[in-house]
Amino acid sequence: MRYPVAGARPIPSRHPAAPLPVPASIRLLATTLRVAPATEAEFRRYGEALTEGDPLMDDVVTWMSATGRAQGKALFDRALEHGIASVPNAPAPLRALFEEVESTPDWADVDLLHRGARVLRAGGSDGLYVARDVALHGGYLFSGFNQTLLRTGALEKGSNQRFAETTQWAMDVISPHALLPGGRGFRSTLRVRLIHSFVRRHVAAMPDWDADAWGLPINQTDMAATIHGTFVAPVTAAMALGMFNSPGNLEAVAHLTRYVGWLIGVGDEFLPRSFRDAARLQLLTLSALATPDETSRRLAVPMAEDPMAWRFDRFQGLRRRIARSQHLSVTQGALGPRAMRQLGLSPYVLPWYPVLRFPLNTVRSALMQLPGGLDRAAARGDRQQRAFMARLTSEAAVVGGSVAALP
């Protein structure tokens, strides 16, 4: 590990010595919003956080592993479904976790959470395309994070399944009235948080895990990047497709991102207070983590071919080829030729889909500002998102992950 400042905490070598270049589209957004660049201390803090996990949930997993996973998981599920008060004499780690998450923070605004969820549903299929083609596909540039993915069977499972699992969780989160204690998104987020902790414990114990190089698996910095990629990227990168939102809608998305990040165990210092802050943190994340290597290509190239296995009712062969080209065009349009090369993809893909969608989405964005427009767009977008999920998954697909399936 490196010590870039005297007396500072050790920083894994995956953290660059200076901020890395970011795609032009992200730089343009940051310039438009007048986002201040990260300070030296902020950049260093992102390096330090590569060694930090989720103490509350990690204590639960330690207790669960000592007690027996089946018994511990049964108590966890009871608390999740009925509240910690339903677990008499609850073990201290379980009580500490649920007393925290059942106490909604004073800063959380329920109306803003509901509005942010409607905005993300209103993104429809194009919003999911951005989440897949930009956030997930581009996320393979984060080679340090790839080390965890590869050790949890990412190649064997396939990117299609990984995207389906992540997207199902996100759709649970943005479903109507889902985030308050007991809601679908609340329960789904805590299950994902538990899985993260089991993976962190399992991968960190592997003999080939190099903590000096990679830090802790699923650490605070990587989790913050995932949260911003899941909820902020679909409204920032989607601007390239003509999908624009009012300032109030963008603030609602930032607020939802902060709350979901807090619920999944990300420290509040890494979560946005405003949409401008979200854009600043997104810029900081990219400049601190985008260090591609051969793992980037190992994961990204197969993902580019995933549309060739999707299900279409008619003209399946033709529509699969069009889908492959379409999704690569979204990736290229947002990330640019340099990132495409780093991912092992052709940099010469024309961004034809963003160009075609821009006028239609611009009109839809304007209509969304009319009375009732956001509700109508959210209902239409929800149908589109569910149809897209049905296209890339089978009825037997395991969505959301399973603690029981972990080693």
mmCIF file of N, CA, C and O in Angstrom, residues 21-33 283 286:
data_model
loop_
_atom_site.group_PDB
_atom_site.id
_atom_site.type_symbol
_atom_site.label_atom_id
_atom_site.label_comp_id
_atom_site.label_asym_id
_atom_site.label_seq_id
_atom_site.Cartn_x
_atom_site.Cartn_y
_atom_site.Cartn_z
ATOM 1 N N PRO A 21 -8.144 10.814 -16.596
ATOM 2 C CA PRO A 21 -9.048 11.452 -17.556
ATOM 3 C C PRO A 21 -10.412 10.787 -17.533
ATOM 4 O O PRO A 21 -10.533 9.583 -17.302
ATOM 5 N N VAL A 22 -11.464 11.550 -17.775
ATOM 6 C CA VAL A 22 -12.822 11.006 -17.810
ATOM 7 C C VAL A 22 -13.417 11.281 -19.190
ATOM 8 O O VAL A 22 -12.935 12.148 -19.928
ATOM 9 N N PRO A 23 -14.468 10.529 -19.592
ATOM 10 C CA PRO A 23 -15.067 10.745 -20.905
ATOM 11 C C PRO A 23 -15.520 12.187 -21.107
ATOM 12 O O PRO A 23 -15.918 12.877 -20.162
ATOM 13 N N ALA A 24 -15.481 12.621 -22.364
ATOM 14 C CA ALA A 24 -15.821 14.008 -22.691
ATOM 15 C C ALA A 24 -17.236 14.367 -22.261
ATOM 16 O O ALA A 24 -17.507 15.499 -21.846
ATOM 17 N N SER A 25 -18.159 13.395 -22.351
ATOM 18 C CA SER A 25 -19.549 13.675 -21.981
ATOM 19 C C SER A 25 -19.669 14.025 -20.500
ATOM 20 O O SER A 25 -20.452 14.906 -20.115
ATOM 21 N N ILE A 26 -18.883 13.361 -19.653
ATOM 22 C CA ILE A 26 -18.907 13.651 -18.221
ATOM 23 C C ILE A 26 -18.264 15.005 -17.951
ATOM 24 O O ILE A 26 -18.742 15.795 -17.127
ATOM 25 N N ARG A 27 -17.169 15.296 -18.652
ATOM 26 C CA ARG A 27 -16.528 16.612 -18.497
ATOM 27 C C ARG A 27 -17.478 17.727 -18.905
ATOM 28 O O ARG A 27 -17.550 18.769 -18.245
ATOM 29 N N LEU A 28 -18.234 17.512 -20.001
ATOM 30 C CA LEU A 28 -19.175 18.529 -20.473
ATOM 31 C C LEU A 28 -20.264 18.775 -19.442
ATOM 32 O O LEU A 28 -20.627 19.928 -19.159
ATOM 33 N N LEU A 29 -20.784 17.696 -18.858
ATOM 34 C CA LEU A 29 -21.816 17.841 -17.836
ATOM 35 C C LEU A 29 -21.268 18.616 -16.637
ATOM 36 O O LEU A 29 -21.921 19.508 -16.100
ATOM 37 N N ALA A 30 -20.060 18.256 -16.215
ATOM 38 C CA ALA A 30 -19.457 18.927 -15.063
ATOM 39 C C ALA A 30 -19.258 20.416 -15.354
ATOM 40 O O ALA A 30 -19.494 21.268 -14.483
ATOM 41 N N THR A 31 -18.843 20.736 -16.582
ATOM 42 C CA THR A 31 -18.648 22.138 -16.952
ATOM 43 C C THR A 31 -19.973 22.881 -16.975
ATOM 44 O O THR A 31 -20.085 24.013 -16.481
ATOM 45 N N THR A 32 -21.010 22.241 -17.538
ATOM 46 C CA THR A 32 -22.331 22.865 -17.622
ATOM 47 C C THR A 32 -22.881 23.181 -16.237
ATOM 48 O O THR A 32 -23.485 24.243 -16.013
ATOM 49 N N LEU A 33 -22.678 22.258 -15.305
ATOM 50 C CA LEU A 33 -23.189 22.445 -13.941
ATOM 51 C C LEU A 33 -22.239 23.231 -13.058
ATOM 52 O O LEU A 33 -22.538 23.467 -11.889
ATOM 53 N N LEU A 283 -17.998 12.413 -11.179
ATOM 54 C CA LEU A 283 -16.722 12.793 -11.785
ATOM 55 C C LEU A 283 -15.558 12.286 -10.939
ATOM 56 O O LEU A 283 -14.580 11.733 -11.461
ATOM 57 N N LEU A 286 -15.135 8.414 -11.284
ATOM 58 C CA LEU A 286 -14.494 8.009 -12.535
ATOM 59 C C LEU A 286 -12.998 8.324 -12.519
ATOM 60 O O LEU A 286 -12.177 7.518 -12.974
#
